[in-house]
Amino acid sequence: MPELSRSKTSKLSNSYSTMNISKSGYRVFSANSTTACTELAKKITERLGVELGKSVVYQESNRETRVDVKESVRGQNIFIIQTIPRDVNTAIMELLVMAYALKTNCAENIIGVIPYFPYSKQCKMRKRGSIVCKLLASMLAKAGLTHIITMDLHQKEIQGFFSFPVDNLRASPFLLQYIQDEIPDYRNAIIVAKSPSAAKRAQSYAERLRLGLAVMHGEAQCSESDMADGRHSPPPLSSGRTTSGHPGLELPCKHQAAFPGIELPMMMAKEKPPITVVGDVGGRIAIIVDDIIDDVEDFVAAAEILKERGAYKIYIMATHGLLSAEAPRLIEESAIDEVVVTNTVPHEVQKLQCPKIKTVDVSMILAEAIRRIHNGESMAYLFRNITVDD
């Protein structure tokens, strides 16, 4: 009997040991239905030394998204890698459906690895629009995500939209390394901010490379139309005369009687000055830094101005290379010498169209972030020498 008891105890102990190993494990899945978008996931799993989780993500004939998880995820930490192709909304649905499927199958934690966070430009209220980025954050939480790893959010304040932790990694160490290794005579370069809003990021690069800084001011920006949005409906004046600056706008007498006269100070219209460059770029290599390069018209115009001011080479450094529409053709025909982006967004087709586009691999830092989160280690090492403005 004692031997039988010991045998049962041993089997029970082995059972608990197996269960604990299973519970403490983790799986890495890709939520993309297109082959081009799974390349980053494959690189990350290779660095981690694990296999990509078995799942099928596809679109049915009516364009509905379907996800089938082909292995047990019960009690495990699950990492979903989702790179965002041009079909942004399909990618979001793939991520939401997969997260909900994993939640339904009793995954312990579901961590989304979203190198480029979509809708990040729609993070501010504009007129009668909405803050779509906050809506997406709420949808991800509702689907079951408990943590997000991303890279270079368009605005760092976006982290406040989430009800769970967000690790906003930086690509700047990889881009800085590229500048030092791949740009000959980079000591003769100057870091350029394409707009005053990008000056802090440019300053961070300039300080770490010990280079000068130039800021472009007055470039064309997206102007908001004032037509039919209520801005040309001034309050009535007590004297019954028309409002200054708005001839012909006079309320009927009944409205003037109902609302007492109000006279507001006139708002001066904002006028953009001609494009100017604050800083000397003559005889230098100009390196424009930004977080996203999508429609490249502004970058092409900036390159022309810098060429006129004497810069003999022009590089563009950006984390996310969306490169939509005619971007490859415009870059190829422009004064830009090279565009360097990371592989947070797949852009192999664009590279075939324009040999000026170069890629920096950031799978290393994403893989290390996954390892540290799973093991409960500090993430501080990944942010060493990173400034607040980076």
mmCIF file of C-alpha atoms in Angstrom, residues 139-287:
data_model
loop_
_atom_site.group_PDB
_atom_site.id
_atom_site.type_symbol
_atom_site.label_atom_id
_atom_site.label_comp_id
_atom_site.label_asym_id
_atom_site.label_seq_id
_atom_site.Cartn_x
_atom_site.Cartn_y
_atom_site.Cartn_z
ATOM 1 C CA MET A 139 -12.828 48.109 -28.835
ATOM 2 C CA LEU A 140 -9.519 46.364 -28.144
ATOM 3 C CA ALA A 141 -10.222 46.292 -24.404
ATOM 4 C CA LYS A 142 -13.702 44.922 -24.996
ATOM 5 C CA ALA A 143 -12.348 42.195 -27.294
ATOM 6 C CA GLY A 144 -10.135 40.915 -24.478
ATOM 7 C CA LEU A 145 -6.700 42.489 -24.826
ATOM 8 C CA THR A 146 -4.942 43.081 -21.509
ATOM 9 C CA HIS A 147 -1.728 44.774 -22.690
ATOM 10 C CA ILE A 148 -0.329 46.375 -25.849
ATOM 11 C CA ILE A 149 3.188 46.676 -27.227
ATOM 12 C CA THR A 150 3.497 49.341 -29.901
ATOM 13 C CA MET A 151 6.159 51.628 -31.339
ATOM 14 C CA ASP A 152 6.379 55.404 -31.709
ATOM 15 C CA LEU A 153 2.777 56.418 -31.198
ATOM 16 C CA HIS A 154 1.909 59.537 -33.185
ATOM 17 C CA GLN A 155 1.091 61.275 -29.887
ATOM 18 C CA LYS A 156 2.288 59.825 -26.590
ATOM 19 C CA GLU A 157 -0.942 60.967 -24.919
ATOM 20 C CA ILE A 158 -2.724 58.170 -26.812
ATOM 21 C CA GLN A 159 -1.613 55.841 -24.005
ATOM 22 C CA GLY A 160 -4.194 57.559 -21.801
ATOM 23 C CA PHE A 161 -7.023 56.207 -24.001
ATOM 24 C CA PHE A 162 -6.398 52.663 -22.773
ATOM 25 C CA SER A 163 -7.650 51.009 -19.608
ATOM 26 C CA PHE A 164 -4.682 48.584 -19.578
ATOM 27 C CA PRO A 165 -0.859 48.946 -19.833
ATOM 28 C CA VAL A 166 0.726 50.211 -23.055
ATOM 29 C CA ASP A 167 4.444 49.881 -23.801
ATOM 30 C CA ASN A 168 5.379 52.492 -26.398
ATOM 31 C CA LEU A 169 8.777 51.360 -27.691
ATOM 32 C CA ARG A 170 11.113 53.627 -29.678
ATOM 33 C CA ALA A 171 12.743 53.030 -33.046
ATOM 34 C CA SER A 172 15.246 55.871 -32.683
ATOM 35 C CA PRO A 173 18.200 53.674 -31.533
ATOM 36 C CA PHE A 174 17.936 51.657 -34.766
ATOM 37 C CA LEU A 175 17.625 54.751 -36.963
ATOM 38 C CA LEU A 176 20.508 56.456 -35.182
ATOM 39 C CA GLN A 177 22.643 53.351 -35.715
ATOM 40 C CA TYR A 178 21.761 53.419 -39.406
ATOM 41 C CA ILE A 179 22.859 57.056 -39.665
ATOM 42 C CA GLN A 180 26.210 56.269 -38.051
ATOM 43 C CA ASP A 181 26.866 53.109 -40.077
ATOM 44 C CA GLU A 182 25.342 53.814 -43.489
ATOM 45 C CA ILE A 183 25.648 57.558 -44.119
ATOM 46 C CA PRO A 184 29.191 58.501 -45.132
ATOM 47 C CA ASP A 185 30.478 61.656 -43.491
ATOM 48 C CA TYR A 186 27.413 61.900 -41.245
ATOM 49 C CA ARG A 187 29.414 64.287 -39.049
ATOM 50 C CA ASN A 188 28.769 66.882 -41.742
ATOM 51 C CA ALA A 189 25.007 66.355 -41.448
ATOM 52 C CA ILE A 190 22.310 68.491 -39.870
ATOM 53 C CA ILE A 191 19.041 67.197 -38.422
ATOM 54 C CA VAL A 192 15.982 68.905 -39.914
ATOM 55 C CA ALA A 193 12.485 69.205 -38.452
ATOM 56 C CA LYS A 194 9.949 69.418 -41.289
ATOM 57 C CA SER A 195 7.649 71.488 -39.093
ATOM 58 C CA PRO A 196 7.829 73.179 -35.685
ATOM 59 C CA SER A 197 5.759 70.325 -34.216
ATOM 60 C CA ALA A 198 8.562 67.888 -35.087
ATOM 61 C CA ALA A 199 11.275 70.061 -33.522
ATOM 62 C CA LYS A 200 11.452 68.149 -30.234
ATOM 63 C CA ARG A 201 11.993 64.824 -31.980
ATOM 64 C CA ALA A 202 14.628 66.381 -34.241
ATOM 65 C CA GLN A 203 16.360 67.960 -31.244
ATOM 66 C CA SER A 204 16.550 64.561 -29.550
ATOM 67 C CA TYR A 205 18.280 63.082 -32.617
ATOM 68 C CA ALA A 206 20.618 66.048 -32.961
ATOM 69 C CA GLU A 207 21.707 65.930 -29.320
ATOM 70 C CA ARG A 208 22.514 62.216 -29.385
ATOM 71 C CA LEU A 209 24.433 62.489 -32.665
ATOM 72 C CA ARG A 210 26.129 65.750 -31.584
ATOM 73 C CA LEU A 211 24.859 67.477 -34.740
ATOM 74 C CA GLY A 212 23.244 70.796 -35.555
ATOM 75 C CA LEU A 213 19.509 71.409 -35.813
ATOM 76 C CA ALA A 214 17.399 73.191 -38.432
ATOM 77 C CA VAL A 215 13.647 73.795 -38.368
ATOM 78 C CA MET A 216 11.425 74.441 -41.370
ATOM 79 C CA HIS A 217 8.562 76.836 -40.803
ATOM 80 C CA GLY A 218 5.615 77.901 -42.918
ATOM 81 C CA GLU A 219 5.062 74.691 -44.873
ATOM 82 C CA ALA A 220 1.589 73.999 -46.179
ATOM 83 C CA GLN A 221 -0.528 72.129 -43.675
ATOM 84 C CA CYS A 222 -3.978 70.578 -43.844
ATOM 85 C CA SER A 223 -6.297 73.561 -43.634
ATOM 86 C CA GLU A 224 -9.740 73.156 -42.144
ATOM 87 C CA SER A 225 -12.557 74.593 -44.244
ATOM 88 C CA ASP A 226 -14.636 77.254 -42.587
ATOM 89 C CA MET A 227 -17.578 76.777 -44.909
ATOM 90 C CA ALA A 228 -20.968 75.870 -43.389
ATOM 91 C CA ASP A 229 -19.582 74.950 -39.978
ATOM 92 C CA GLY A 230 -21.122 77.773 -37.978
ATOM 93 C CA ARG A 231 -18.101 80.047 -37.853
ATOM 94 C CA HIS A 232 -19.829 82.713 -40.007
ATOM 95 C CA SER A 233 -22.829 83.113 -37.712
ATOM 96 C CA PRO A 234 -21.805 85.961 -35.367
ATOM 97 C CA PRO A 235 -23.996 87.139 -32.498
ATOM 98 C CA PRO A 236 -26.273 90.152 -33.088
ATOM 99 C CA LEU A 237 -25.237 93.585 -31.961
ATOM 100 C CA SER A 238 -27.409 95.606 -29.619
ATOM 101 C CA SER A 239 -27.649 98.514 -32.057
ATOM 102 C CA GLY A 240 -29.109 96.308 -34.747
ATOM 103 C CA ARG A 241 -26.230 97.018 -37.116
ATOM 104 C CA THR A 242 -24.474 94.216 -38.951
ATOM 105 C CA THR A 243 -21.494 92.505 -37.364
ATOM 106 C CA SER A 244 -18.148 93.981 -38.334
ATOM 107 C CA GLY A 245 -16.385 91.847 -40.864
ATOM 108 C CA HIS A 246 -19.577 90.046 -41.871
ATOM 109 C CA PRO A 247 -21.564 92.407 -44.108
ATOM 110 C CA GLY A 248 -25.177 91.488 -44.655
ATOM 111 C CA LEU A 249 -25.402 89.262 -41.564
ATOM 112 C CA GLU A 250 -28.162 90.791 -39.479
ATOM 113 C CA LEU A 251 -30.668 88.858 -37.394
ATOM 114 C CA PRO A 252 -34.405 89.544 -37.719
ATOM 115 C CA CYS A 253 -35.902 91.886 -35.153
ATOM 116 C CA LYS A 254 -37.623 89.092 -33.235
ATOM 117 C CA HIS A 255 -34.271 87.359 -32.676
ATOM 118 C CA GLN A 256 -32.639 90.614 -31.600
ATOM 119 C CA ALA A 257 -35.379 91.105 -29.047
ATOM 120 C CA ALA A 258 -35.076 87.592 -27.709
ATOM 121 C CA PHE A 259 -31.301 87.731 -27.302
ATOM 122 C CA PRO A 260 -29.595 90.844 -25.969
ATOM 123 C CA GLY A 261 -26.760 92.260 -28.000
ATOM 124 C CA ILE A 262 -23.303 90.661 -27.644
ATOM 125 C CA GLU A 263 -20.178 92.089 -29.176
ATOM 126 C CA LEU A 264 -17.161 89.763 -29.360
ATOM 127 C CA PRO A 265 -13.621 90.860 -30.218
ATOM 128 C CA MET A 266 -12.633 90.121 -33.802
ATOM 129 C CA MET A 267 -10.380 87.095 -34.261
ATOM 130 C CA MET A 268 -7.391 87.738 -36.483
ATOM 131 C CA ALA A 269 -7.158 85.188 -39.285
ATOM 132 C CA LYS A 270 -4.044 83.014 -39.212
ATOM 133 C CA GLU A 271 -1.781 83.470 -42.216
ATOM 134 C CA LYS A 272 1.094 81.095 -42.917
ATOM 135 C CA PRO A 273 4.352 82.861 -43.756
ATOM 136 C CA PRO A 274 6.492 81.783 -46.733
ATOM 137 C CA ILE A 275 8.526 78.646 -46.153
ATOM 138 C CA THR A 276 11.699 79.435 -44.276
ATOM 139 C CA VAL A 277 14.513 77.356 -42.829
ATOM 140 C CA VAL A 278 15.809 78.327 -39.413
ATOM 141 C CA GLY A 279 19.384 77.061 -39.459
ATOM 142 C CA ASP A 280 22.216 76.791 -41.987
ATOM 143 C CA VAL A 281 22.011 73.734 -44.264
ATOM 144 C CA GLY A 282 24.428 74.995 -46.942
ATOM 145 C CA GLY A 283 27.031 72.379 -47.868
ATOM 146 C CA ARG A 284 25.558 69.887 -45.384
ATOM 147 C CA ILE A 285 23.747 66.544 -45.451
ATOM 148 C CA ALA A 286 20.133 67.195 -44.428
ATOM 149 C CA ILE A 287 18.423 64.441 -42.434
#
